[in-house]
């Protein structure tokens, strides 16, 4: 592929072969140097240019390329052809240096000249400074351009003028030749003339100029551009040689002007025909000669072929895309290669006399496709219709390893082709080598361009150009708004490269794309190559021993920009990858893409994707390097550190912007890490501004500078030590340059250093400065960081609601620890707030009455207190929200503790601010953080104080007026809180009223706040005693009133009497509400509520009976303690110490019963079934023998709420009833008659319970309750899990153990007392006993009724 020799053919003239050789001295010349003609400038100025109207249609064959910007000179020459127009002369002429060059010998071209647009390890793009004023104007419409690197001249054309200037000049206003275009073009379709510079003649230092009118074929040649500019192109003067191309067919026009010196020029016509042009006669004098190039005789020798050639006047290639001049076949001959879009290749030889020989024709499309598809098989579906050749260039030799290399007397020719597979959606561009050896053509290695796939447009005015500068390792493919740079590797012996050659692929070491911005309407209108030299090639010869190593490149003329040079850097193989790394791309964008005038587009190509992981790693590295001042993309040597910090901060923001706009979304963690780096930079910038202000206030740093001393005290592990040997003597500047990435370590050191320094001196001024500067460091860091976070969240793609830089809790999930709220910072900030408050409390009153530096410092510290409290609140909020959102239990626990601590500290800080005379600031902070409790605590006393001043008879009128205004203002503020904060404010205010005993005041408040009061009372069941009054008196909602009463009676009320009253009133309200309803709801709802109330009453009735049962015993007690002792001793003896858990349950139940507190139904069941059963003297209150029946009635009452609990309690009650007596003794009936046995049975608790139940109808239909057999109650409550609904979980195991003892006793009675044998008989006996009682009562009633009837008679 890429040649190792210069593109220019060898010449017998040494000056031509080496135009940069050192000039010979006069002693070496027989003739003196000719006098230099003085340059004359055109009178045309930039302000005289008038932009022409839209150009007319150019017509012509639509299948041919648009001639406006044809690369080989359709308007003006550009590319490789322009290079060949200069430096080629007949052997009779000698070449003289041009005056306008002004180039120092041996320096070569310098890529850094002008403004660097981008730079990396592989290439440099720069804008050259030299640009004429005429085409510098934004309104100028460039139509084309060409470069002539050997003469360092460029040529550009507008619709009306042509400009020639030395484009490598260092001046922004170079010497310029401007001349108007001939007006005759307007009469022939508006096509612009074809122009080219020609090597200077012996009579002029400037190059000559040739112009070809495309439609008429008129050709004019000036030996000097000076004469062309002075006389004008349209003026017929003797200084210009003229001729006309004859034989143009109708509608045919000249499309290209290609240099083939010394054999002249080749004119390419729109029909595909060619013509020869020469600018010298055989004696070397200026003379224009032109003739058509005739087709070779037909190989068939037919009459038709000869007649056709005679008619058309020359060979045709209608799809012709490029004509290039190759090396010299002989001294005055030049090989010409013509290539068509479909792969046809023609080889000609031209002589300076106009003789031409058609040597060979190849239809190479199939060979091209076979080689391309072998190297790139995936293109097989595209090749049939979409493939076309776009351009080609000569190379000196192919890539090593191609077997086509070899010496031959016929001088092998190697060409590099640019092809395309084009469709509407995308295009695939390929580079492939074509070799012509011994009149045979073969296709060599292939390279696919992978970084550019924009399809070709039929409307585009620019056709892609292939540029191949020396030494032949770098190729530039120039598109309308992009340039593809491809570099071939030299490491040709590696296994990877051998494998590529076997696959017919070029060993590409680097490829990238330079894009120009579309939003500015930029277009390439001209280009040319600039050769580099390599010591390993023939191009590096002895005459370059003083020249530095040059890199290959190309120059572009871009509409709207000027001249842009792209130079490929010489990078050894193995340095970097095939494409630029993501890090290099990003650095390029943030370094150069921030310049508003930069014409390059750094948004990247979709064809060159980067893995997200690589982008994230690169972004983090770049961000860290910017923080530590090690990035290549950011200037860190500015004398102004503030300017340097600003520049680095801008770079970080540009990094975030570029990442968001160019790459797929990054992970949340990476986004936040990048955000944190920006925060640190913003914080450092603000810290530096505060530091500079301190230096100025301290008279140039002569006083106490806390930051400097703190940095000196900091641990070396958290900072980089300055290297004094390198002149790094300013530790503060060094920290801001190198250690901003570790800014989080400076936070805890503020208070640590302050604690040590304040103990070293008792000077109050020093202490004031210490506190003030410490406050400023923390405030600068945190305020700037949070402001940056809040303002740039969208820029970094941070999602989630954010306020003051703090996220909602769930948004912290999965994020690393925030540097702004690390645990080590919490205590330091809290202590700094306390230190500042303590200083203000100690010295604030003194400073408030003084003036001077000390007083000013004290006032600034007092003012900082508010911001310190605000900062502390935000740090704590962020910390506990982050901890609470993590999945680690340790962190969630820390979050709860931190939140609790924060709420307490916040209230304390607000109170301290109020005490320090900053109550208004404290109120504003309480409003900001919606701390309603603190707001009530702050506003209330302040209103009282203001009212007391207003009502103070000893105060002056002015003071009373201020107090009255203050009170009114605060009261209005409180009223506004209802609409601003709503129910939270109302709840805090009403709670404070209730706590202070202002119950009546709560109900008597203003009517406009009644809705808040009602919602508050309804939302707080604890205030239901007040709430039901509000419902009845104010809301007149009896239904809610009864709900409030029943809820508090069932859940909250502990006093028996109060509960009975609440239930009664609630039942009354329920009945009243049901009566007031016009359309009452389902009867079952009201009935259900009434049944619940009745069940509650039943429980209270049982508790009341139980209390009356034990009341005679405890009545004699002198105090509560004696009551408890008596009730335990009299009724708690049956449950022994062998069952401690049940004993404790019974004891607590008896104590609650004596205290007249409400006992839960299940606890009341335990008391009834575990207490000693003994009769009392007062028969009315005696429940002996009915305890178990009462317990079963309680169980039945709670069955509706919890059936499972009721079933368990029922089994326990029956078991305790059965083990109340000793059935082993009862079962021993020896020597006992039936009456004795029956009497023993009737004395058991089981019999009495059964008889009481049958007597009351509790065991008779419709009651669902039936006696349980002994086998049914075994195992009740034996497992702790069974008792979770009855007892606290920590007591269940112990109580279950006691219940298992009950099971054991029951089992013993079953085994040895035959309880199951006696149970059925006892049930029958109890039922019969009740029946006999009922029959006896019925008989007695009948007898009584008969007696009464008889008496009445």
Coordinates of C-alpha atoms in Angstrom, one line a residue, residues 472-681:
X472 CA 3.4 6.0 2.5
X473 CA 2.2 4.6 5.9
X474 CA -0.7 7.1 6.3
X475 CA -3.7 7.5 4.1
X476 CA -6.3 10.3 4.4
X477 CA -9.7 9.8 2.9
X478 CA -11.3 13.3 2.6
X479 CA -15.1 13.4 2.7
X480 CA -17.3 16.5 2.6
X481 CA -17.3 17.0 6.4
X482 CA -14.9 14.3 7.6
X483 CA -11.4 13.0 7.2
X484 CA -10.5 9.3 7.8
X485 CA -7.0 8.7 9.0
X486 CA -5.6 5.2 8.4
X487 CA -2.0 4.1 9.4
X488 CA -0.5 0.8 8.2
X489 CA 1.7 -1.0 10.7
X490 CA 5.4 -1.6 10.1
X491 CA 5.5 -4.7 12.3
X492 CA 5.0 -7.0 9.3
X493 CA 6.7 -10.1 10.8
X494 CA 4.4 -10.6 13.7
X495 CA 2.0 -13.6 13.7
X496 CA -1.0 -11.3 13.8
X497 CA 0.1 -9.5 10.7
X498 CA 1.0 -12.7 8.9
X499 CA -2.6 -13.9 9.6
X500 CA -4.0 -10.7 8.2
X501 CA -2.0 -11.0 5.0
X502 CA -3.2 -14.5 4.6
X503 CA -6.7 -13.0 4.8
X504 CA -5.7 -10.4 2.2
X505 CA -6.1 -7.6 4.8
X506 CA -3.8 -4.7 5.5
X507 CA -2.2 -4.7 8.9
X508 CA -3.8 -1.5 10.1
X509 CA -2.2 -0.1 13.3
X510 CA -4.5 2.9 13.7
X511 CA -7.7 4.4 12.3
X512 CA -9.7 7.4 13.3
X513 CA -12.1 10.0 11.9
X514 CA -11.9 13.8 12.2
X515 CA -15.4 15.3 11.8
X516 CA -16.3 18.9 11.1
X517 CA -19.3 20.6 12.6
X518 CA -22.5 20.4 10.7
X519 CA -24.2 23.2 12.6
X520 CA -21.8 25.7 11.1
X521 CA -22.3 24.5 7.5
X522 CA -18.7 23.6 7.0
X523 CA -17.6 21.9 3.8
X524 CA -14.2 20.8 2.4
X525 CA -13.6 22.6 -0.9
X526 CA -10.0 21.7 -1.5
X527 CA -7.3 19.4 -0.2
X528 CA -3.7 18.3 -0.9
X529 CA -1.0 16.0 0.6
X530 CA 2.0 17.1 2.5
X531 CA 4.8 14.5 2.4
X532 CA 6.7 13.4 5.4
X533 CA 10.1 11.7 5.3
X534 CA 11.3 8.5 7.0
X535 CA 15.1 7.8 7.4
X536 CA 14.4 4.3 6.3
X537 CA 13.1 5.3 2.8
X538 CA 14.7 6.7 -0.3
X539 CA 12.9 10.0 0.4
X540 CA 15.3 10.6 3.2
X541 CA 18.4 11.6 1.3
X542 CA 21.5 13.5 2.2
X543 CA 20.1 16.9 1.5
X544 CA 17.8 16.6 4.5
X545 CA 20.6 16.1 7.0
X546 CA 19.7 19.3 8.8
X547 CA 15.9 18.9 8.5
X548 CA 13.9 17.5 11.4
X549 CA 11.9 14.3 10.9
X550 CA 8.6 15.4 9.3
X551 CA 5.3 13.6 9.6
X552 CA 2.9 13.0 6.7
X553 CA -0.2 15.1 6.5
X554 CA -2.7 16.9 4.4
X555 CA -4.1 20.4 4.1
X556 CA -7.7 21.2 3.7
X557 CA -9.5 24.4 2.5
X558 CA -12.8 24.5 4.4
X559 CA -15.6 26.8 3.7
X560 CA -16.2 29.0 6.8
X561 CA -12.9 28.0 8.5
X562 CA -9.9 28.5 6.2
X563 CA -6.8 26.3 5.9
X564 CA -6.7 23.3 8.2
X565 CA -3.7 21.0 8.4
X566 CA -3.8 17.4 9.6
X567 CA -0.4 15.9 10.5
X568 CA 0.0 12.2 11.4
X569 CA 2.3 11.8 14.3
X570 CA 5.1 9.2 14.0
X571 CA 4.2 6.5 16.5
X572 CA 6.0 3.2 16.7
X573 CA 4.1 0.0 16.2
X574 CA 2.6 -1.3 19.5
X575 CA 2.0 2.2 20.9
X576 CA -1.7 2.2 21.4
X577 CA -4.5 0.2 19.7
X578 CA -6.1 0.2 16.4
X579 CA -8.4 3.1 17.4
X580 CA -8.0 5.8 19.9
X581 CA -8.8 4.8 23.5
X582 CA -11.9 6.2 25.1
X583 CA -9.7 8.2 27.5
X584 CA -7.9 9.9 24.6
X585 CA -11.2 10.7 22.8
X586 CA -12.7 12.2 26.0
X587 CA -9.6 14.2 26.8
X588 CA -9.5 15.5 23.2
X589 CA -13.1 16.7 23.6
X590 CA -12.8 18.4 26.9
X591 CA -9.5 20.0 26.0
X592 CA -10.3 21.4 22.5
X593 CA -14.1 20.9 22.2
X594 CA -14.8 23.7 24.7
X595 CA -13.4 26.4 22.2
X596 CA -16.5 28.0 20.7
X597 CA -14.7 28.7 17.4
X598 CA -13.3 25.2 17.0
X599 CA -14.8 23.8 13.8
X600 CA -14.2 20.1 14.8
X601 CA -17.0 17.9 15.9
X602 CA -16.0 15.9 19.0
X603 CA -19.3 14.0 19.4
X604 CA -17.7 10.8 18.1
X605 CA -18.8 8.4 15.5
X606 CA -21.4 5.7 16.1
X607 CA -19.2 3.3 14.0
X608 CA -16.5 3.4 16.7
X609 CA -18.3 2.3 19.9
X610 CA -16.6 2.0 23.2
X611 CA -17.7 -0.4 25.9
X612 CA -19.5 1.3 28.8
X613 CA -17.0 -0.1 31.2
X614 CA -14.1 1.4 29.3
X615 CA -15.9 4.8 29.1
X616 CA -16.6 4.7 32.9
X617 CA -13.0 3.8 33.8
X618 CA -11.7 6.5 31.4
X619 CA -14.0 9.1 32.8
X620 CA -13.1 8.4 36.4
X621 CA -9.4 8.5 35.5
X622 CA -9.7 11.8 33.7
X623 CA -11.8 13.3 36.4
X624 CA -9.2 12.2 39.0
X625 CA -6.3 13.5 37.0
X626 CA -8.0 16.9 36.7
X627 CA -8.4 17.0 40.4
X628 CA -4.8 16.1 41.0
X629 CA -3.5 18.4 38.2
X630 CA -2.0 15.5 36.2
X631 CA -4.3 15.7 33.2
X632 CA -2.9 16.6 29.8
X633 CA -6.2 18.2 28.9
X634 CA -6.1 21.0 31.5
X635 CA -3.7 23.8 32.0
X636 CA -2.3 23.9 35.6
X637 CA 0.5 26.4 35.3
X638 CA -1.6 29.6 35.3
X639 CA -0.2 32.2 37.8
X640 CA -3.7 32.9 39.1
X641 CA -4.7 29.9 41.1
X642 CA -8.3 31.0 41.0
X643 CA -8.2 31.0 37.2
X644 CA -6.6 27.6 37.3
X645 CA -9.3 26.2 39.5
X646 CA -12.0 27.8 37.3
X647 CA -10.5 26.2 34.3
X648 CA -10.3 22.8 36.0
X649 CA -13.9 23.1 37.1
X650 CA -15.0 24.0 33.6
X651 CA -13.2 20.9 32.4
X652 CA -15.1 18.7 34.8
X653 CA -18.4 20.1 33.7
X654 CA -17.4 19.7 30.1
X655 CA -16.5 16.1 30.8
X656 CA -19.9 15.5 32.3
X657 CA -21.6 17.2 29.4
X658 CA -19.6 15.3 26.8
X659 CA -20.2 11.9 28.5
X660 CA -24.0 12.6 28.6
X661 CA -24.3 13.7 25.0
X662 CA -21.9 11.2 23.4
X663 CA -22.1 7.9 25.2
X664 CA -24.8 5.6 26.5
X665 CA -25.9 6.3 30.1
X666 CA -23.3 5.5 32.7
X667 CA -24.0 3.7 35.9
X668 CA -25.4 5.6 38.9
X669 CA -22.3 5.1 40.9
X670 CA -20.0 6.5 38.2
X671 CA -22.3 9.5 37.7
X672 CA -22.1 10.2 41.4
X673 CA -18.4 9.8 41.6
X674 CA -18.0 12.2 38.7
X675 CA -20.4 14.6 40.4
X676 CA -18.4 14.4 43.7
X677 CA -15.2 15.3 41.9
X678 CA -16.9 18.4 40.5
X679 CA -18.2 19.2 44.0
X680 CA -14.8 19.0 45.4
X681 CA -13.4 21.3 42.7

